[in-house]
Amino acid sequence: MAYTSSLPLPKHLLLPNRRSTRHRSSSSVSFIPAAAKASGVNGHAPEKPAPAPNGKPRINGVNGHKGVNGHINGKKGVSGHVNGHADRIHLSVSTGGGGSQDGSGLRVAFQGAPGAYSEFAAKTALPGCATVPCRAFADALAAVERGGADRAILPVESTMEGTALRNYDLLLRHDLVVAQEINLFVHYCLLAMPGVRAAEVRRVISHPMALAHCGRALARLGVDREPVEDTAGAVEMLRSNRMLDTAAIASPRAADLYGLDVLAHGLQDESWNVTRFLLLSRPAAAPAAPPANADAKTSMVVAHRGGSMAVLLKVLSAFSSRNINLTKLEVINNEGDGGDPAAAGAGARPPVMILDTSARGAPTLRAFPHVLYVDCAGAASDPRVREAIQEIEKFAVFVRVLGCYAADSTIYDLQ
Ligand SMILES: O=C(O)C(=O)Cc1ccccc1
């Protein structure tokens, strides 16, 4: 596949996150690697490279330039140069919890039926793992907490829609840590029962994210849309009910797996469509954190009192004064309902619920109307990162480090 350099910047790099407007006031700068490369920020047309040495197909999402320290403007400094290492594949993380480096011996819970994008992402990150299908993302996280799985995989942001706030909500409510990240190029296909022609399709079913990513194509087709739990589940539903007036949006792999026809390829409204997934682990079973001098990322959530831009500036200054790059910054302000969860029903914005695991007693769920989701380059053990967090803790209400893991700027392409 050839990617051209003339694509516009992904929407979420330019605008406040619009997907969240109903429930959330949120704006973000979120840096999935290669998003800006595809947009031609550096003037190079990205090319699909040879498979990586480990056999995984990959797109090197970055161009070898170092990022601009502390630069969080959505246009410059976001070309995936999170850590300045363009074409390495970071697979040398210890998987902890008894698993080997390729994930053999690990069970990874994912939402959906076999063939879901999340399962591909899990298998790409940990080729030797066993995947455990779950009905909902919440079930996947609960499976890890209860010991029924070693990891859960969760899509947390996409170049087309920015942060998946509902999945962040889930992550924050659980006592789990980020163990690994993986970026997956997502191709959407229109699939139907063998022999069904496009003109016969009246309805399209898929995961809500897939329907949203293909909105313009679906409008052109003039079909009804129906959300279901996941893309592969949609395909399974078509197959088992022999639905002849319905198509599903899912991956080409799901078409093979379930024996369906592909009516159209590349259905997504933007040709550059990358989803970032996180692999989550119980804290005690997490892989050893990358050493301070390795390419690493630290993810955290910062709750603050809100009310002014000063907090944001102070957070930025804590990082930029130490030359620490930010790779994600999402601002959530849910003060509209005064933090009253009871007001949430009528379109008011509920506060963000975060499990506080720092206290001595049992972890408690706390409500915060003003939070920042921050990913920074560097390990949590790096003295600069430690100091930045300590500085933020002086003025924030609460900081929870969500994990420290190997930075992986590769975009994997499974087509
Ligand atoms: O439904 C799936 O296949 C999933 O894994 C969730 C999803 C949907 C669309 C893009 C990425 C992940």
Tab-separated table of C-alpha atoms and ligand atoms in Angstrom:
chain	number	residue	atom	x	y	z
A	1	MET	CA	0.000	0.000	0.000
A	2	ALA	CA	1.336	3.435	-0.835
A	3	TYR	CA	0.632	6.292	1.514
A	4	THR	CA	0.833	9.724	0.032
A	5	SER	CA	2.121	12.775	1.777
A	6	SER	CA	-0.803	14.935	0.784
A	7	LEU	CA	-3.186	13.792	3.479
A	8	PRO	CA	-4.518	16.427	5.819
A	9	LEU	CA	-3.488	16.300	9.442
A	10	PRO	CA	-5.720	14.000	11.410
A	11	LYS	CA	-8.581	15.996	12.859
A	12	HIS	CA	-7.738	15.437	16.472
A	13	LEU	CA	-4.360	17.035	16.048
A	14	LEU	CA	-5.961	20.275	14.990
A	15	LEU	CA	-9.168	20.548	16.930
A	16	PRO	CA	-10.432	19.922	20.411
A	17	ASN	CA	-11.800	16.422	20.684
A	18	ARG	CA	-15.317	16.700	19.339
A	19	ARG	CA	-16.386	13.156	19.942
A	20	SER	CA	-16.594	13.860	23.618
A	21	THR	CA	-18.735	16.954	23.518
A	22	ARG	CA	-21.905	15.318	24.691
A	23	HIS	CA	-20.534	13.848	27.849
A	24	ARG	CA	-17.251	15.541	28.256
A	25	SER	CA	-15.492	18.756	27.771
A	26	SER	CA	-12.151	17.596	26.550
A	27	SER	CA	-9.353	18.754	24.370
A	28	SER	CA	-6.323	16.851	23.452
A	29	VAL	CA	-3.005	16.731	21.812
A	30	SER	CA	-2.378	13.115	21.307
A	31	PHE	CA	0.508	11.764	19.427
A	32	ILE	CA	0.027	8.432	17.791
A	33	PRO	CA	3.253	7.945	15.907
A	34	ALA	CA	3.210	8.499	12.192
A	35	ALA	CA	-0.015	10.447	12.186
A	36	ALA	CA	1.900	13.503	11.150
A	37	LYS	CA	4.188	11.566	8.928
A	38	ALA	CA	1.220	10.519	6.860
A	39	SER	CA	0.226	14.123	6.688
A	40	GLY	CA	3.489	14.997	5.084
A	41	VAL	CA	4.813	17.096	7.887
A	42	ASN	CA	8.305	16.178	6.896
A	43	GLY	CA	7.712	15.979	3.192
A	44	HIS	CA	8.285	12.254	2.870
A	45	ALA	CA	5.674	9.915	1.561
A	46	PRO	CA	5.611	7.010	3.965
A	47	GLU	CA	6.238	3.684	2.375
A	48	LYS	CA	5.279	0.289	3.584
A	49	PRO	CA	8.532	-1.385	4.535
A	50	ALA	CA	9.585	-4.991	4.521
A	51	PRO	CA	8.324	-7.080	7.397
A	52	ALA	CA	10.199	-6.584	10.629
A	53	PRO	CA	12.820	-9.155	11.574
A	54	ASN	CA	10.408	-10.740	13.995
A	55	GLY	CA	8.036	-11.480	11.140
A	56	LYS	CA	5.566	-8.772	12.080
A	57	PRO	CA	4.502	-6.486	9.282
A	58	ARG	CA	5.315	-2.940	10.197
A	59	ILE	CA	5.201	0.586	9.037
A	60	ASN	CA	7.934	2.676	10.496
A	61	GLY	CA	5.888	5.492	11.675
A	62	VAL	CA	8.561	8.028	12.231
A	63	ASN	CA	11.338	9.586	10.291
A	64	GLY	CA	14.256	9.631	12.581
A	65	HIS	CA	14.048	13.248	13.641
A	66	LYS	CA	14.033	14.003	17.281
A	67	GLY	CA	10.946	15.472	18.757
A	68	VAL	CA	10.817	18.978	20.035
A	69	ASN	CA	11.212	18.835	23.750
A	70	GLY	CA	8.146	19.920	25.537
A	71	HIS	CA	6.477	20.896	22.289
A	72	ILE	CA	2.812	20.124	22.468
A	73	ASN	CA	1.441	22.200	19.648
A	74	GLY	CA	-0.658	19.861	17.560
A	75	LYS	CA	1.151	20.564	14.311
A	76	LYS	CA	4.819	20.573	14.986
A	77	GLY	CA	6.734	18.152	17.053
A	78	VAL	CA	4.057	15.535	16.859
A	79	SER	CA	5.330	13.601	13.941
A	80	GLY	CA	5.725	10.554	16.036
A	81	HIS	CA	9.216	11.492	17.142
A	82	VAL	CA	8.262	10.706	20.579
A	83	ASN	CA	11.610	9.389	21.459
A	84	GLY	CA	13.636	10.055	18.382
A	85	HIS	CA	14.116	6.409	17.486
A	86	ALA	CA	12.407	5.949	14.216
A	87	ASP	CA	12.616	2.409	13.195
A	88	ARG	CA	13.282	0.257	16.143
A	89	ILE	CA	10.904	-2.337	17.263
A	90	HIS	CA	10.763	-2.598	20.990
A	91	LEU	CA	10.074	-6.193	21.620
A	92	SER	CA	12.676	-6.805	24.219
A	93	VAL	CA	10.441	-6.043	27.139
A	94	SER	CA	10.272	-8.687	29.779
A	95	THR	CA	6.682	-9.821	29.907
A	96	GLY	CA	6.686	-10.626	33.614
A	97	GLY	CA	3.981	-12.759	35.135
A	98	GLY	CA	5.618	-15.968	33.938
A	99	GLY	CA	5.351	-15.192	30.217
A	100	SER	CA	8.253	-15.309	27.780
A	101	GLN	CA	9.233	-12.375	25.596
A	102	ASP	CA	6.829	-13.282	22.805
A	103	GLY	CA	4.012	-13.694	25.293
A	104	SER	CA	3.983	-17.500	25.335
A	105	GLY	CA	2.217	-18.574	28.475
A	106	LEU	CA	0.266	-15.325	28.703
A	107	ARG	CA	-3.507	-15.117	28.292
A	108	VAL	CA	-4.644	-11.813	26.812
A	109	ALA	CA	-8.299	-10.848	27.261
A	110	PHE	CA	-9.831	-8.765	24.476
A	111	GLN	CA	-13.278	-7.455	23.723
A	112	GLY	CA	-14.976	-9.192	20.873
A	113	ALA	CA	-15.122	-12.395	18.912
A	114	PRO	CA	-12.066	-14.049	17.356
A	115	GLY	CA	-10.921	-11.852	14.486
A	116	ALA	CA	-11.542	-8.531	16.268
A	117	TYR	CA	-8.941	-5.814	15.768
A	118	SER	CA	-8.073	-5.985	19.449
A	119	GLU	CA	-7.187	-9.642	19.067
A	120	PHE	CA	-4.895	-8.850	16.127
A	121	ALA	CA	-3.263	-6.144	18.171
A	122	ALA	CA	-2.709	-8.574	21.061
A	123	LYS	CA	-1.282	-11.225	18.754
A	124	THR	CA	1.005	-8.669	17.151
A	125	ALA	CA	2.295	-7.363	20.464
A	126	LEU	CA	2.682	-10.836	21.944
A	127	PRO	CA	2.698	-13.402	19.103
A	128	GLY	CA	2.909	-16.377	21.456
A	129	CYS	CA	0.007	-15.382	23.681
A	130	ALA	CA	-3.338	-17.125	23.982
A	131	THR	CA	-6.237	-14.756	23.410
A	132	VAL	CA	-9.381	-14.779	25.545
A	133	PRO	CA	-12.522	-13.329	23.925
A	134	CYS	CA	-14.760	-11.235	26.205
A	135	ARG	CA	-18.161	-9.680	25.585
A	136	ALA	CA	-17.247	-6.175	26.761
A	137	PHE	CA	-14.054	-4.252	27.509
A	138	ALA	CA	-15.100	-4.179	31.159
A	139	ASP	CA	-15.182	-7.989	31.149
A	140	ALA	CA	-11.655	-8.108	29.725
A	141	LEU	CA	-10.352	-5.858	32.502
A	142	ALA	CA	-12.243	-7.775	35.161
A	143	ALA	CA	-10.769	-11.036	33.828
A	144	VAL	CA	-7.272	-9.705	34.500
A	145	GLU	CA	-8.169	-8.426	37.947
A	146	ARG	CA	-9.653	-11.788	38.905
A	147	GLY	CA	-6.733	-13.765	37.501
A	148	GLY	CA	-8.629	-15.265	34.555
A	149	ALA	CA	-6.197	-13.564	32.171
A	150	ASP	CA	-2.715	-12.059	32.422
A	151	ARG	CA	-3.307	-9.027	30.215
A	152	ALA	CA	-6.233	-7.091	28.814
A	153	ILE	CA	-5.938	-5.113	25.600
A	154	LEU	CA	-7.789	-1.846	25.236
A	155	PRO	CA	-7.943	0.601	22.308
A	156	VAL	CA	-7.342	4.019	23.864
A	157	GLU	CA	-6.989	6.431	20.973
A	158	SER	CA	-7.201	6.650	17.227
A	159	THR	CA	-5.924	9.133	14.687
A	160	MET	CA	-9.489	9.673	13.485
A	161	GLU	CA	-11.230	10.265	16.788
A	162	GLY	CA	-8.625	11.033	19.418
A	163	THR	CA	-8.874	9.543	22.869
A	164	ALA	CA	-11.427	6.791	23.469
A	165	LEU	CA	-12.646	8.424	26.651
A	166	ARG	CA	-14.914	5.603	27.684
A	167	ASN	CA	-12.026	3.175	27.592
A	168	TYR	CA	-9.888	5.579	29.604
A	169	ASP	CA	-12.726	5.680	32.127
A	170	LEU	CA	-12.533	1.923	32.381
A	171	LEU	CA	-8.791	1.896	32.788
A	172	LEU	CA	-8.933	4.454	35.597
A	173	ARG	CA	-11.506	2.475	37.583
A	174	HIS	CA	-9.303	-0.610	37.784
A	175	ASP	CA	-6.187	-1.469	39.691
A	176	LEU	CA	-4.247	-2.302	36.545
A	177	VAL	CA	-1.106	-0.858	35.015
A	178	VAL	CA	0.001	-0.262	31.440
A	179	ALA	CA	2.487	-2.953	30.461
A	180	GLN	CA	2.917	-2.316	26.743
A	181	GLU	CA	1.618	-0.187	23.875
A	182	ILE	CA	0.948	-1.111	20.267
A	183	ASN	CA	-0.163	0.942	17.268
A	184	LEU	CA	-2.171	-0.805	14.616
A	185	PHE	CA	-3.099	0.431	11.154
A	186	VAL	CA	-6.814	-0.249	10.853
A	187	HIS	CA	-8.254	-1.143	7.451
A	188	TYR	CA	-12.014	-1.450	7.280
A	189	CYS	CA	-13.747	-3.675	4.764
A	190	LEU	CA	-17.410	-4.137	3.934
A	191	LEU	CA	-18.197	-7.822	4.299
A	192	ALA	CA	-21.293	-9.757	3.279
A	193	MET	CA	-22.495	-13.322	2.949
A	194	PRO	CA	-21.096	-15.058	-0.142
A	195	GLY	CA	-23.000	-14.001	-3.263
A	196	VAL	CA	-24.605	-10.879	-1.763
A	197	ARG	CA	-24.085	-7.789	-3.944
A	198	ALA	CA	-23.500	-4.263	-2.624
A	199	ALA	CA	-26.817	-3.080	-4.102
A	200	GLU	CA	-28.670	-5.615	-1.931
A	201	VAL	CA	-27.273	-4.274	1.336
A	202	ARG	CA	-29.793	-2.275	3.372
A	203	ARG	CA	-28.059	-2.249	6.735
A	204	VAL	CA	-24.493	-2.232	8.063
A	205	ILE	CA	-23.519	-3.502	11.510
A	206	SER	CA	-20.236	-3.056	13.354
A	207	HIS	CA	-18.473	-1.729	16.427
A	208	PRO	CA	-19.508	1.931	17.036
A	209	MET	CA	-15.936	3.113	16.415
A	210	ALA	CA	-15.853	1.386	13.026
A	211	LEU	CA	-19.256	2.852	12.065
A	212	ALA	CA	-18.033	6.311	13.096
A	213	HIS	CA	-14.768	5.946	11.154
A	214	CYS	CA	-16.692	5.017	7.999
A	215	GLY	CA	-19.495	7.588	8.355
A	216	ARG	CA	-19.070	9.239	4.956
A	217	ALA	CA	-18.793	5.957	3.066
A	218	LEU	CA	-21.939	4.669	4.787
A	219	ALA	CA	-23.813	7.868	3.993
A	220	ARG	CA	-22.886	7.419	0.329
A	221	LEU	CA	-24.185	3.850	0.442
A	222	GLY	CA	-27.441	5.100	1.973
A	223	VAL	CA	-27.698	2.203	4.428
A	224	ASP	CA	-28.945	1.958	8.007
A	225	ARG	CA	-26.267	1.576	10.669
A	226	GLU	CA	-26.507	-0.587	13.733
A	227	PRO	CA	-23.871	-0.753	16.426
A	228	VAL	CA	-22.928	-4.148	17.835
A	229	GLU	CA	-20.295	-5.184	20.378
A	230	ASP	CA	-17.365	-5.639	18.002
A	231	THR	CA	-16.406	-5.972	14.365
A	232	ALA	CA	-15.788	-9.709	14.361
A	233	GLY	CA	-18.971	-10.255	16.368
A	234	ALA	CA	-20.830	-8.470	13.570
A	235	VAL	CA	-19.333	-10.857	11.039
A	236	GLU	CA	-20.211	-13.848	13.191
A	237	MET	CA	-23.783	-12.555	13.462
A	238	LEU	CA	-24.090	-12.237	9.664
A	239	ARG	CA	-22.810	-15.751	9.209
A	240	SER	CA	-24.832	-17.504	11.871
A	241	ASN	CA	-28.092	-15.739	10.951
A	242	ARG	CA	-27.422	-15.951	7.193
A	243	MET	CA	-28.302	-12.267	6.863
A	244	LEU	CA	-28.596	-11.371	3.181
A	245	ASP	CA	-29.610	-7.708	3.426
A	246	THR	CA	-26.910	-6.778	5.940
A	247	ALA	CA	-23.178	-6.183	5.683
A	248	ALA	CA	-20.551	-5.816	8.408
A	249	ILE	CA	-17.534	-3.567	8.706
A	250	ALA	CA	-14.544	-5.597	9.819
A	251	SER	CA	-11.014	-6.547	8.872
A	252	PRO	CA	-9.938	-8.525	5.807
A	253	ARG	CA	-8.745	-11.170	8.264
A	254	ALA	CA	-12.225	-11.505	9.690
A	255	ALA	CA	-13.511	-12.056	6.124
A	256	ASP	CA	-11.069	-14.965	5.731
A	257	LEU	CA	-11.786	-16.351	9.160
A	258	TYR	CA	-15.553	-16.460	8.703
A	259	GLY	CA	-15.632	-17.086	4.940
A	260	LEU	CA	-17.392	-13.869	3.936
A	261	ASP	CA	-17.063	-11.849	0.721
A	262	VAL	CA	-15.300	-8.493	0.739
A	263	LEU	CA	-17.534	-5.971	-1.049
A	264	ALA	CA	-15.253	-2.980	-0.499
A	265	HIS	CA	-11.816	-2.262	0.931
A	266	GLY	CA	-10.545	0.855	2.715
A	267	LEU	CA	-13.949	2.046	3.856
A	268	GLN	CA	-12.573	4.474	6.471
A	269	ASP	CA	-13.162	8.166	5.816
A	270	GLU	CA	-9.497	8.998	6.363
A	271	SER	CA	-6.951	6.781	4.663
A	272	TRP	CA	-4.610	7.191	7.639
A	273	ASN	CA	-6.320	5.321	10.432
A	274	VAL	CA	-4.157	4.150	13.301
A	275	THR	CA	-5.449	2.891	16.628
A	276	ARG	CA	-3.280	2.799	19.729
A	277	PHE	CA	-3.880	-0.074	22.108
A	278	LEU	CA	-2.596	-0.575	25.647
A	279	LEU	CA	-1.901	-3.926	27.244
A	280	LEU	CA	-2.847	-3.859	30.901
A	281	SER	CA	-1.603	-6.049	33.683
A	282	ARG	CA	-2.083	-6.524	37.409
A	283	PRO	CA	0.579	-4.403	39.093
A	284	ALA	CA	2.209	-7.429	40.711
A	285	ALA	CA	2.433	-9.295	37.389
A	286	ALA	CA	3.605	-6.375	35.254
A	287	PRO	CA	6.803	-6.655	33.246
A	288	ALA	CA	9.874	-5.082	34.751
A	289	ALA	CA	9.734	-1.374	33.955
A	290	PRO	CA	12.225	-0.261	31.303
A	291	PRO	CA	15.421	1.114	32.804
A	292	ALA	CA	15.751	4.874	33.191
A	293	ASN	CA	18.040	5.144	30.156
A	294	ALA	CA	15.829	3.102	27.782
A	295	ASP	CA	13.160	4.360	25.396
A	296	ALA	CA	10.235	4.402	27.723
A	297	LYS	CA	6.953	6.136	28.316
A	298	THR	CA	5.202	6.936	31.541
A	299	SER	CA	1.435	7.406	31.550
A	300	MET	CA	-0.347	9.245	34.335
A	301	VAL	CA	-3.574	10.924	35.273
A	302	VAL	CA	-3.453	14.255	37.099
A	303	ALA	CA	-6.524	15.479	38.987
A	304	HIS	CA	-6.576	19.182	39.818
A	305	ARG	CA	-8.879	21.904	41.113
A	306	GLY	CA	-9.509	23.444	37.714
A	307	GLY	CA	-10.614	26.967	37.315
A	308	SER	CA	-7.673	28.377	35.429
A	309	MET	CA	-5.095	27.758	32.747
A	310	ALA	CA	-2.399	28.122	35.371
A	311	VAL	CA	-2.530	24.443	36.269
A	312	LEU	CA	-1.987	23.411	32.686
A	313	LEU	CA	0.943	25.778	32.361
A	314	LYS	CA	2.458	24.481	35.577
A	315	VAL	CA	2.146	20.887	34.385
A	316	LEU	CA	3.739	21.774	31.063
A	317	SER	CA	6.495	23.641	32.803
A	318	ALA	CA	7.236	20.681	35.100
A	319	PHE	CA	8.052	18.656	31.985
A	320	SER	CA	9.494	21.237	29.624
A	321	SER	CA	11.885	22.641	32.243
A	322	ARG	CA	13.399	19.158	32.406
A	323	ASN	CA	13.413	18.643	28.626
A	324	ILE	CA	10.847	15.880	28.817
A	325	ASN	CA	8.671	15.339	25.733
A	326	LEU	CA	4.973	14.842	26.127
A	327	THR	CA	3.432	12.257	23.852
A	328	LYS	CA	-0.143	12.763	24.979
A	329	LEU	CA	-2.063	15.485	26.749
A	330	GLU	CA	-5.811	15.306	27.171
A	331	VAL	CA	-7.679	17.942	29.144
A	332	ILE	CA	-10.971	16.878	30.736
A	333	ASN	CA	-13.137	19.501	32.417
A	334	ASN	CA	-16.398	18.148	33.737
A	335	GLU	CA	-17.280	20.945	36.083
A	336	GLY	CA	-20.661	21.516	34.400
A	337	ASP	CA	-22.553	19.463	36.965
A	338	GLY	CA	-20.487	20.517	39.929
A	339	GLY	CA	-19.148	17.014	40.128
A	340	ASP	CA	-22.539	15.602	41.034
A	341	PRO	CA	-22.848	12.128	39.508
A	342	ALA	CA	-26.636	12.298	40.005
A	343	ALA	CA	-26.798	15.105	37.452
A	344	ALA	CA	-25.172	12.977	34.806
A	345	GLY	CA	-28.386	11.676	33.271
A	346	ALA	CA	-29.589	14.845	31.557
A	347	GLY	CA	-26.501	15.275	29.405
A	348	ALA	CA	-24.512	16.777	32.247
A	349	ARG	CA	-20.944	15.638	32.400
A	350	PRO	CA	-20.079	13.184	35.113
A	351	PRO	CA	-16.784	13.543	36.910
A	352	VAL	CA	-13.982	11.149	36.087
A	353	MET	CA	-13.859	8.245	38.522
A	354	ILE	CA	-10.353	7.186	39.438
A	355	LEU	CA	-9.371	4.271	41.641
A	356	ASP	CA	-6.977	5.612	44.252
A	357	THR	CA	-4.553	2.848	45.077
A	358	SER	CA	-2.135	5.057	46.990
A	359	ALA	CA	-3.795	4.912	50.382
A	360	ARG	CA	-2.908	2.217	52.911
A	361	GLY	CA	-6.375	0.691	53.112
A	362	ALA	CA	-8.513	-0.723	50.347
A	363	PRO	CA	-8.364	1.204	47.062
A	364	THR	CA	-11.140	3.788	46.837
A	365	LEU	CA	-12.950	5.185	43.835
A	366	ARG	CA	-12.730	9.000	43.841
A	367	ALA	CA	-14.564	11.496	41.628
A	368	PHE	CA	-12.635	14.326	39.952
A	369	PRO	CA	-14.175	16.938	37.642
A	370	HIS	CA	-10.831	18.216	36.331
A	371	VAL	CA	-8.223	15.808	35.078
A	372	LEU	CA	-5.366	15.625	32.625
A	373	TYR	CA	-4.235	12.464	30.893
A	374	VAL	CA	-0.513	12.772	30.335
A	375	ASP	CA	1.994	10.471	28.652
A	376	CYS	CA	5.591	11.575	28.796
A	377	ALA	CA	8.756	10.215	27.276
A	378	GLY	CA	10.996	8.605	29.853
A	379	ALA	CA	10.823	5.961	32.522
A	380	ALA	CA	9.149	6.604	35.855
A	381	SER	CA	12.508	5.749	37.415
A	382	ASP	CA	14.262	8.494	35.439
A	383	PRO	CA	15.141	11.180	37.995
A	384	ARG	CA	13.825	13.915	35.669
A	385	VAL	CA	10.448	12.228	35.334
A	386	ARG	CA	10.338	11.542	39.080
A	387	GLU	CA	11.067	15.181	39.840
A	388	ALA	CA	8.468	16.397	37.340
A	389	ILE	CA	5.829	14.229	39.008
A	390	GLN	CA	6.889	15.410	42.468
A	391	GLU	CA	6.574	19.008	41.310
A	392	ILE	CA	3.064	18.350	39.942
A	393	GLU	CA	2.039	16.615	43.156
A	394	LYS	CA	2.652	19.879	45.016
A	395	PHE	CA	-0.261	21.636	43.317
A	396	ALA	CA	-2.424	18.778	41.992
A	397	VAL	CA	-5.150	17.103	44.024
A	398	PHE	CA	-4.064	13.633	43.021
A	399	VAL	CA	-1.637	11.966	40.627
A	400	ARG	CA	-1.769	8.307	39.649
A	401	VAL	CA	0.962	6.811	37.506
A	402	LEU	CA	-0.804	4.403	35.176
A	403	GLY	CA	2.303	2.634	34.010
A	404	CYS	CA	5.813	2.797	32.674
A	405	TYR	CA	6.550	0.745	29.579
A	406	ALA	CA	8.764	0.482	26.516
A	407	ALA	CA	7.900	3.143	23.954
A	408	ASP	CA	6.957	1.513	20.642
A	409	SER	CA	6.632	3.969	17.782
A	410	THR	CA	6.092	1.288	15.146
A	411	ILE	CA	2.796	1.175	13.305
A	412	TYR	CA	1.878	-2.427	12.568
A	413	ASP	CA	-0.074	-3.160	9.440
A	414	LEU	CA	-1.875	-6.447	9.329
A	415	GLN	CA	-3.229	-6.315	5.838
B	1	LIG	O1	-14.439	-4.404	17.305
B	1	LIG	C1	-13.226	-4.687	17.220
B	1	LIG	O2	-12.762	-5.416	16.331
B	1	LIG	C2	-12.299	-4.132	18.206
B	1	LIG	O3	-11.306	-4.719	18.502
B	1	LIG	C3	-12.542	-2.722	18.690
B	1	LIG	C4	-12.025	-1.802	17.640
B	1	LIG	C5	-12.895	-1.319	16.680
B	1	LIG	C6	-12.400	-0.476	15.685
B	1	LIG	C7	-11.055	-0.123	15.662
B	1	LIG	C8	-10.199	-0.628	16.633
B	1	LIG	C9	-10.695	-1.457	17.633
